[in-house]
Amino acid sequence: MENQELPELPDYAERVLQAAEEIPPGRVMTYGDVAEYVGEGGPRQVGRIMALYGGSVPWWRVVRADGALLPGHERRALGHYRAEGTPLRQPQGGGTPRLDMRRARWDGAAPQG
């Protein structure tokens, strides 16, 4: 596989990845939010783009609407969330934390300041 060039990234994929890069540290957007933000597609299309190409962007900031961590990537994502100060909720009885979507969700607006 040496010197194998990746196919050119589709325009839609570029816009989804750009949106992921724009999400501020400590904040998240759902797959549906990203689709709305770029003005095309839906949660499944965004999820597919993130699965195929998302390794080069802050993938942990594009999440499920229920705040559950990405299956198979929980530990890595949790490390990023803790480092960035992303609001989390600890479930009663313990277990893997979830994102506090009410506090962590970013609406795509420019940061205040």
CSV table of C-alpha atoms in Angstrom, one decimal:
chain,number,residue,atom,x,y,z
A,1,MET,CA,0.0,0.0,0.0
A,2,GLU,CA,3.0,2.3,-0.2
A,3,ASN,CA,2.6,5.4,-2.3
A,4,GLN,CA,-1.2,4.7,-2.7
A,5,GLU,CA,-2.9,8.0,-3.1
A,6,LEU,CA,-6.3,8.5,-1.4
A,7,PRO,CA,-9.1,9.4,-3.7
A,8,GLU,CA,-10.0,13.1,-3.8
A,9,LEU,CA,-12.3,14.0,-0.9
A,10,PRO,CA,-15.8,14.7,-2.0
A,11,ASP,CA,-17.0,18.2,-1.5
A,12,TYR,CA,-19.6,17.1,1.1
A,13,ALA,CA,-16.9,15.3,3.1
A,14,GLU,CA,-14.7,18.3,3.1
A,15,ARG,CA,-17.5,20.5,4.5
A,16,VAL,CA,-18.4,17.9,7.2
A,17,LEU,CA,-14.7,17.7,8.3
A,18,GLN,CA,-14.4,21.5,8.2
A,19,ALA,CA,-17.4,21.7,10.5
A,20,ALA,CA,-15.9,19.2,12.9
A,21,GLU,CA,-12.7,21.4,13.0
A,22,GLU,CA,-14.8,24.5,13.8
A,23,ILE,CA,-16.3,23.0,16.9
A,24,PRO,CA,-14.6,24.7,19.9
A,25,PRO,CA,-12.7,22.5,22.4
A,26,GLY,CA,-15.0,21.5,25.2
A,27,ARG,CA,-18.1,21.6,23.0
A,28,VAL,CA,-19.8,19.0,20.7
A,29,MET,CA,-22.3,18.8,17.9
A,30,THR,CA,-24.5,15.9,17.0
A,31,TYR,CA,-24.3,14.2,13.6
A,32,GLY,CA,-27.6,15.9,12.8
A,33,ASP,CA,-26.4,19.2,14.0
A,34,VAL,CA,-23.4,18.9,11.6
A,35,ALA,CA,-25.7,18.1,8.7
A,36,GLU,CA,-27.8,21.1,9.5
A,37,TYR,CA,-24.7,23.3,9.9
A,38,VAL,CA,-23.3,22.3,6.4
A,39,GLY,CA,-26.8,22.5,4.9
A,40,GLU,CA,-26.9,19.0,3.4
A,41,GLY,CA,-27.4,15.4,4.2
A,42,GLY,CA,-28.5,13.9,7.6
A,43,PRO,CA,-27.0,12.2,10.6
A,44,ARG,CA,-26.3,8.9,8.8
A,45,GLN,CA,-24.4,10.7,6.0
A,46,VAL,CA,-22.3,12.7,8.5
A,47,GLY,CA,-21.7,9.5,10.5
A,48,ARG,CA,-20.4,7.8,7.4
A,49,ILE,CA,-18.1,10.6,6.5
A,50,MET,CA,-16.7,10.7,10.1
A,51,ALA,CA,-16.2,6.9,10.0
A,52,LEU,CA,-14.3,7.1,6.7
A,53,TYR,CA,-12.4,10.3,7.0
A,54,GLY,CA,-12.8,11.7,10.5
A,55,GLY,CA,-9.5,10.5,11.9
A,56,SER,CA,-7.7,13.7,10.9
A,57,VAL,CA,-10.1,16.0,12.7
A,58,PRO,CA,-11.4,16.3,16.3
A,59,TRP,CA,-13.8,13.4,15.7
A,60,TRP,CA,-14.8,13.2,19.4
A,61,ARG,CA,-16.6,16.5,19.1
A,62,VAL,CA,-19.2,15.0,16.6
A,63,VAL,CA,-21.4,12.8,18.7
A,64,ARG,CA,-24.7,10.9,19.1
A,65,ALA,CA,-27.7,13.0,20.2
A,66,ASP,CA,-28.1,10.9,23.4
A,67,GLY,CA,-24.6,11.8,24.7
A,68,ALA,CA,-23.4,8.2,24.7
A,69,LEU,CA,-19.7,7.9,23.8
A,70,LEU,CA,-18.7,6.3,20.5
A,71,PRO,CA,-18.7,2.6,20.9
A,72,GLY,CA,-15.2,1.2,20.7
A,73,HIS,CA,-13.6,4.6,21.2
A,74,GLU,CA,-15.0,5.4,24.7
A,75,ARG,CA,-11.6,5.6,26.4
A,76,ARG,CA,-9.9,7.8,23.8
A,77,ALA,CA,-12.9,10.1,23.6
A,78,LEU,CA,-13.2,10.3,27.4
A,79,GLY,CA,-9.5,11.4,27.5
A,80,HIS,CA,-10.2,14.2,25.0
A,81,TYR,CA,-13.3,15.3,26.8
A,82,ARG,CA,-11.5,15.4,30.2
A,83,ALA,CA,-8.6,17.3,28.7
A,84,GLU,CA,-10.9,19.9,27.0
A,85,GLY,CA,-13.2,20.2,30.0
A,86,THR,CA,-16.3,19.0,28.1
A,87,PRO,CA,-19.3,18.7,30.4
A,88,LEU,CA,-20.0,15.1,31.4
A,89,ARG,CA,-22.6,13.3,33.4
A,90,GLN,CA,-21.8,10.3,35.6
A,91,PRO,CA,-24.7,7.8,35.4
A,92,GLN,CA,-26.3,6.8,38.7
A,93,GLY,CA,-24.7,3.6,39.9
A,94,GLY,CA,-21.5,4.3,38.0
A,95,GLY,CA,-20.5,3.2,34.6
A,96,THR,CA,-19.2,5.1,31.6
A,97,PRO,CA,-19.9,8.8,31.7
A,98,ARG,CA,-22.1,10.5,29.0
A,99,LEU,CA,-21.8,13.9,27.6
A,100,ASP,CA,-24.0,16.5,29.3
A,101,MET,CA,-25.6,17.5,26.0
A,102,ARG,CA,-27.5,20.5,27.5
A,103,ARG,CA,-24.2,22.1,28.5
A,104,ALA,CA,-21.8,20.7,25.9
A,105,ARG,CA,-23.8,21.2,22.7
A,106,TRP,CA,-22.5,23.9,20.4
A,107,ASP,CA,-25.0,25.7,18.1
A,108,GLY,CA,-22.5,26.8,15.5
A,109,ALA,CA,-22.5,30.4,16.6
A,110,ALA,CA,-19.3,32.4,16.9
A,111,PRO,CA,-17.8,32.2,20.4
A,112,GLN,CA,-18.7,35.1,22.7
A,113,GLY,CA,-15.8,37.3,23.9
